[in-house]
XYZ file of C-alpha atoms in Angstrom:
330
model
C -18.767 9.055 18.226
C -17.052 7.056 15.805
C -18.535 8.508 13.357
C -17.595 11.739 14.132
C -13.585 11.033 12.954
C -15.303 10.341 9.239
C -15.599 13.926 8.292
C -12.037 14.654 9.390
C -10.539 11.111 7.877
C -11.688 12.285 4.773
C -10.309 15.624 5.285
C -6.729 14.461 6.051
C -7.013 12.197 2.959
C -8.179 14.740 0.568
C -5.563 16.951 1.718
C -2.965 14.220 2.133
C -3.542 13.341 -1.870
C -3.257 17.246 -2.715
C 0.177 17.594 -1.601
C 1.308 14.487 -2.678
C 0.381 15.285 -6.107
C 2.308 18.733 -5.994
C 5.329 15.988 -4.811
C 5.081 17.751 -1.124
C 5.307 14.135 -0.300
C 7.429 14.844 3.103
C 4.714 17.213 4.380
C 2.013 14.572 4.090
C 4.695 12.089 5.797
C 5.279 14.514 8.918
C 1.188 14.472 9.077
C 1.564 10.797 9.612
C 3.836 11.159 12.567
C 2.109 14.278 14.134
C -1.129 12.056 14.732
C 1.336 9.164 16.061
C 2.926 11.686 18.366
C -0.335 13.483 19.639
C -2.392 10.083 19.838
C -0.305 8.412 22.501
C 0.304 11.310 24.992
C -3.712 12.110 24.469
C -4.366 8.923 25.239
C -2.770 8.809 28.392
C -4.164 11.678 29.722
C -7.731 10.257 28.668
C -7.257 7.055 29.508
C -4.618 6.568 32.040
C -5.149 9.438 34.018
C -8.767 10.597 33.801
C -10.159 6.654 33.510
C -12.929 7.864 30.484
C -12.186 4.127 29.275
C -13.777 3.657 25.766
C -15.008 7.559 25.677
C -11.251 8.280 26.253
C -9.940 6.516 23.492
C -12.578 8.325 21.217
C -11.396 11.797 22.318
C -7.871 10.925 22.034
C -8.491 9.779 18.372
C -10.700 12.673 17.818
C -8.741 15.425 18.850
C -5.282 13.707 16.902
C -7.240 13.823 14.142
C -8.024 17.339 14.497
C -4.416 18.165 15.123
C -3.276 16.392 11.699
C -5.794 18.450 9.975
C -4.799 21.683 11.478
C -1.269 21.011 10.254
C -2.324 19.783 6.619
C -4.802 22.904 6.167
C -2.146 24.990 6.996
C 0.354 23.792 4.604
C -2.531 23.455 1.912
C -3.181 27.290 2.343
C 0.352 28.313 1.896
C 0.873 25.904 -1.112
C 0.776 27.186 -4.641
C -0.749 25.213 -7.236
C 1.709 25.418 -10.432
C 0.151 26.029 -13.858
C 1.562 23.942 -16.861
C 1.747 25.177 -20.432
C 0.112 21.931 -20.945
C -2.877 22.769 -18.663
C -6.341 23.831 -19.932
C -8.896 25.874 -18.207
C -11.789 23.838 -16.711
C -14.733 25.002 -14.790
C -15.698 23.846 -11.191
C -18.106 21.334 -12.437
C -15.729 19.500 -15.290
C -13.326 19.586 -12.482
C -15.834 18.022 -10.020
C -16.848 15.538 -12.610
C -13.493 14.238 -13.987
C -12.842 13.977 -9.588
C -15.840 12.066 -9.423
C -15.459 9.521 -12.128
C -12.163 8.917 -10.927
C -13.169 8.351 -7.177
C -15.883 6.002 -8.798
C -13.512 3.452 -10.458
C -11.162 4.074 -7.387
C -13.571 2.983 -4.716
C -14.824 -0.315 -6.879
C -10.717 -0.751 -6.870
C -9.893 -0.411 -2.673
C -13.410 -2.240 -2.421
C -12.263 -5.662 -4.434
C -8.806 -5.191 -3.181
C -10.143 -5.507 0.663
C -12.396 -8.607 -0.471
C -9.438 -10.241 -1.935
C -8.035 -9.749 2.014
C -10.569 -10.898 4.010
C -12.950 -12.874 2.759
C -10.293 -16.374 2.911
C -10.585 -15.324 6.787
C -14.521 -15.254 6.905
C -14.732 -18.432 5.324
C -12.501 -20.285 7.589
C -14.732 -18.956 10.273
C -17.917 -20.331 7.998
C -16.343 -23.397 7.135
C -13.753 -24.331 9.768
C -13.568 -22.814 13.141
C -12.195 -19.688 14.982
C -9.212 -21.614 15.241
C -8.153 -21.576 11.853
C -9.022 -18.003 11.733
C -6.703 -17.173 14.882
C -3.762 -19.915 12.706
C -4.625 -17.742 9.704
C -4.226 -14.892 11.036
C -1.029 -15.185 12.294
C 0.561 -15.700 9.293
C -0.866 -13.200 7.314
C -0.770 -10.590 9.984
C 3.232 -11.262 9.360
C 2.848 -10.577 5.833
C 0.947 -7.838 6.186
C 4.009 -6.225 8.151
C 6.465 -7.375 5.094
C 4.242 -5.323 2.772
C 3.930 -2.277 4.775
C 7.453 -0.731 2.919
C 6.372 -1.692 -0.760
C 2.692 0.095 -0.057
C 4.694 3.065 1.106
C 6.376 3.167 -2.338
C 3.251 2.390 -4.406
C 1.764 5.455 -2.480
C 4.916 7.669 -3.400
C 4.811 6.273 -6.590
C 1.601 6.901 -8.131
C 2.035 10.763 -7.585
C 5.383 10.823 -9.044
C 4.302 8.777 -11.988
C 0.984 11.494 -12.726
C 3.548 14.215 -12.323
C 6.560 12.776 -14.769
C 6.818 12.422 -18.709
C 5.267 9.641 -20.090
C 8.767 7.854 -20.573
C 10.443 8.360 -17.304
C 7.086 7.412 -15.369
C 7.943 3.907 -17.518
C 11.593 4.323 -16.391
C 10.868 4.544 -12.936
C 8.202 1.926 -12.684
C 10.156 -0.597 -14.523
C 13.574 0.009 -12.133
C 11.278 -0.334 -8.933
C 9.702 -3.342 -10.251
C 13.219 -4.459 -11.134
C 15.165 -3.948 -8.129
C 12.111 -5.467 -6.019
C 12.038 -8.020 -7.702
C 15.777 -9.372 -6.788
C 15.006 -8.309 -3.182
C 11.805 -9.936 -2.528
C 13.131 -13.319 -4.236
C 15.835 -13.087 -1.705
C 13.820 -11.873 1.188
C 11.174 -15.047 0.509
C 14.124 -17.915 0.620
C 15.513 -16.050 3.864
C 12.191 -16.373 5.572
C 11.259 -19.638 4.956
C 13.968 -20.822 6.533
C 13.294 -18.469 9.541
C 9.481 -18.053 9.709
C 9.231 -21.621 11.814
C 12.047 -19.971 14.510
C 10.357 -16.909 14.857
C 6.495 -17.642 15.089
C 7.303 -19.939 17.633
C 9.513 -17.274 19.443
C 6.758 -14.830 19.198
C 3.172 -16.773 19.837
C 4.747 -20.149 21.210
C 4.624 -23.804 19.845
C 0.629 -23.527 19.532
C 1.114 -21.599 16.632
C 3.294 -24.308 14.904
C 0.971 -24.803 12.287
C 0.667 -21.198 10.891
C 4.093 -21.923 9.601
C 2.710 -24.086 6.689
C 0.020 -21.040 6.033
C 2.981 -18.860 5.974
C 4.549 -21.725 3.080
C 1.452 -21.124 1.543
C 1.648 -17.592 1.308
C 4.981 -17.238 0.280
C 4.870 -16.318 -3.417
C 2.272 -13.483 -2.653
C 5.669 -11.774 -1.175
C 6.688 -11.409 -4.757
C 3.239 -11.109 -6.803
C 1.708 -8.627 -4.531
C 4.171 -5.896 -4.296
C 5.166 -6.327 -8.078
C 1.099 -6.051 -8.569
C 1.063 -2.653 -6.681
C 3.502 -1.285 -8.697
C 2.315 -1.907 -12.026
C -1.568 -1.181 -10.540
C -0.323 2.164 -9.083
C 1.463 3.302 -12.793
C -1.894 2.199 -14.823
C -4.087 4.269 -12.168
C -1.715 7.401 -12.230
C -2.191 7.430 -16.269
C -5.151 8.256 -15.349
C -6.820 4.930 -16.690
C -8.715 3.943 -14.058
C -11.396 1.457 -15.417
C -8.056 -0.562 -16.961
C -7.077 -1.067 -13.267
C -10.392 -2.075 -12.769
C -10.353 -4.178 -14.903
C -6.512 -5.848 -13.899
C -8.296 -7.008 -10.797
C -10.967 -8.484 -11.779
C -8.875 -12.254 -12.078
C -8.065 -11.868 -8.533
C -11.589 -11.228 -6.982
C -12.806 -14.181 -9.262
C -9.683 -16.526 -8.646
C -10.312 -15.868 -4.634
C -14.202 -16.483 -4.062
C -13.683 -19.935 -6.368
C -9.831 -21.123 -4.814
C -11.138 -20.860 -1.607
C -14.385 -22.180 -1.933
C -12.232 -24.859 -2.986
C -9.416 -24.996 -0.933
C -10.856 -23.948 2.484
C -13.127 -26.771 3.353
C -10.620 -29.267 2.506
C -7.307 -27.423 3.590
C -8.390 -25.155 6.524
C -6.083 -22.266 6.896
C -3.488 -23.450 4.713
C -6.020 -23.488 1.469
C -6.478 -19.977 2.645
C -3.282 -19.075 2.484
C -2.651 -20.675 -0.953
C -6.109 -18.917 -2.159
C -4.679 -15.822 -1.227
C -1.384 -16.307 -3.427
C -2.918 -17.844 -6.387
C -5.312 -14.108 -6.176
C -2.432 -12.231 -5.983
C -0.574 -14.339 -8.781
C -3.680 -13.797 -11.149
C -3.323 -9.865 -10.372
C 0.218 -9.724 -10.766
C 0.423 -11.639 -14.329
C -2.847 -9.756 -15.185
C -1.177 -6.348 -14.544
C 2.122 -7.678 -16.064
C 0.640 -8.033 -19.617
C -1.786 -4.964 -19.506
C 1.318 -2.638 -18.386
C 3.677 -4.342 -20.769
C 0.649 -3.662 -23.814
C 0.382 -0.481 -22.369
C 3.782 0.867 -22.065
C 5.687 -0.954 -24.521
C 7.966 -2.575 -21.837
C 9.307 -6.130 -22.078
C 8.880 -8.829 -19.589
C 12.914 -8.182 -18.899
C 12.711 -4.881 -18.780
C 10.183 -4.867 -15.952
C 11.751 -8.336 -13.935
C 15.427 -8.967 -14.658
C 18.013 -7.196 -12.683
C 20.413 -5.012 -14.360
C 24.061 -3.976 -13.871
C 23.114 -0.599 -14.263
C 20.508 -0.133 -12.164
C 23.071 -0.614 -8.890
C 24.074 2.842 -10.696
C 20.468 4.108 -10.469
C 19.784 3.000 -6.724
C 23.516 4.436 -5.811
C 22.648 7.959 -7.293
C 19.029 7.954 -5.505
C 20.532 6.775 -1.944
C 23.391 9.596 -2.266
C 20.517 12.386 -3.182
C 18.234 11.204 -0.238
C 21.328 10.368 2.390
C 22.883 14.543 0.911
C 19.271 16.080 1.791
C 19.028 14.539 5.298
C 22.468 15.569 6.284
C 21.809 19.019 5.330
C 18.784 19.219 7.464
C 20.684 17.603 10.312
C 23.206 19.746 9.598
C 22.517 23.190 8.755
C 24.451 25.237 6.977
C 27.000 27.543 8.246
């Protein structure tokens, strides 16, 4: 049954990707929250009230699924694809071609990128114990949370790039990087002093020790959002073995750090083999955007005065737009 929610996964994200590239980005958003907001109550009635257990759950996520798709193929029919001066005529299979090469390099790319992310967890369970894994886990479960808002840009940012100008893709890469960069630097000295207060507030004093895994994965709060970024502009120039080919330190750093580190660290190697992968990315990505673009290291990392400027102007536009829709006009 399972496998029945393939067919329509791939439908949402096929759909999802379409609209984001015209920059219908809030439509694909609202999808988000209409499976959230049918999921739940479906589940109840399933679960809760007709006691279907497992089968229950499978229905639930089956039919929210189908909802999200109903909404997304209706906005897809009514959307108009616009023509550039720029564009050239293609036929159906140069189209399906150029879709597939791209979906190629893309897969090998989401493929290495969840090996970098799981694969210090299987060997602790090789090497160590379940233990570790549960310690592990813990800690990078929290991370995971911290990188949920910077994955949310990279998504909103790769479509944005692929739509701009060549130099105000740059500009807009290089201010994100920029103003994340400040943030995150600020964001990692704030939780190290809190991360020991709140794991033990949330799992208890058992859990003591994930706080040194969490020490250990500490500079992956800088290296892998930075990472997306300059991943995400590469792939939207449409260069997709080069972002290939930026990961490649990371999936070769991780299998050798934490053959390494694991067996004689335990969790907290597999935390640091998961920051020195992310580090290699990052620094790989930093030089083949910098090549690429024409961007200095201080252009892409160091703060400026102006930018406040920048971010100012953006939070007006966005704050101006959801007023109006909260409040209509007379």
């Amino acid at each position: 049954m399972g496998l029945l929610g393939v067919p329509l996964y791939f439908l949402q994200n096929f759909l999802r990707r379409f609209l984001s590239g015209q920059l219908r980005i809030n439509i694909a958003n609202y999808s988000e929250a209409i499976f959230d907001f049918s999921y739940i109550p479906l589940l109840i009635v399933f679960v809760v009230i007709f006691k279907l257990g497992v089968l229950g759950s499978f229905l639930a996520f089956l039919l929210a699924q189908a909802a999200t798709c109903i909404y997304l193929i209706f906005h897809f029919k009514s959307s108009k694809i616009p023509v550039t001066l720029e564009a050239k005529p293609a036929g159906f299979f140069h189209l399906c071609s150029d879709m597939f090469k791209y979906g190629f390099w893309n897969y090998w790319v989401l493929l290495f990128t969840t090996i970098i992310q799981d694969a210090p967890g299987v060997l602790l369970k090789y090497f160590i114990s379940n233990t570790a894994v549960g310690l592990y886990a813990v800690s990078s479960s929290a991370m995971g949370r911290l990188f949920m808002t910077t994955n949310s840009f990279a998504e909103v940012l790769f479509p944005h790039t692929a739509a701009s100008d060549n130099n105000t893709g740059i500009q807009r890469t290089n201010l994100l990087c920029r103003a994340f960069a400040s943030v995150l630097i600020i964001a990692a000295i704030v939780l190290g002093v809190l991360i020991k207060f709140i794991i033990i507030f949330l799992y208890g004093p058992k859990f003591v020790r994930s706080v040194y895994v969490f020490y250990a994965l500490l500079p992956s709060i800088l290296a892998y959002p930075l990472f997306k970024f300059l991943n995400s502009h590469i792939a939207a120039t449409g260069k997709s073995k080069l972002s290939l080919f930026s990961i490649l330190p990371g999936i070769i750093f991780i299998v050798g750090a934490s053959i390494f580190f694991i067996p004689r660290y335990g969790e907290i190697g597999a935390g640091l083999s998961i920051s020195g992968s992310y580090m290699a990315m990052f620094i790989m990505n930093l030089f083949l955007y910098s090549k690429l673009t024409g961007s200095h290291f201080s252009d892409i990392l160091f703060f400026r005065r102006n930018d406040w400027k920048a971010i100012k102007q953006v939070v007006k536009n966005h704050w101006k737009i959801i007023k109006n829709r909260i409040t209509p006009a007379q």
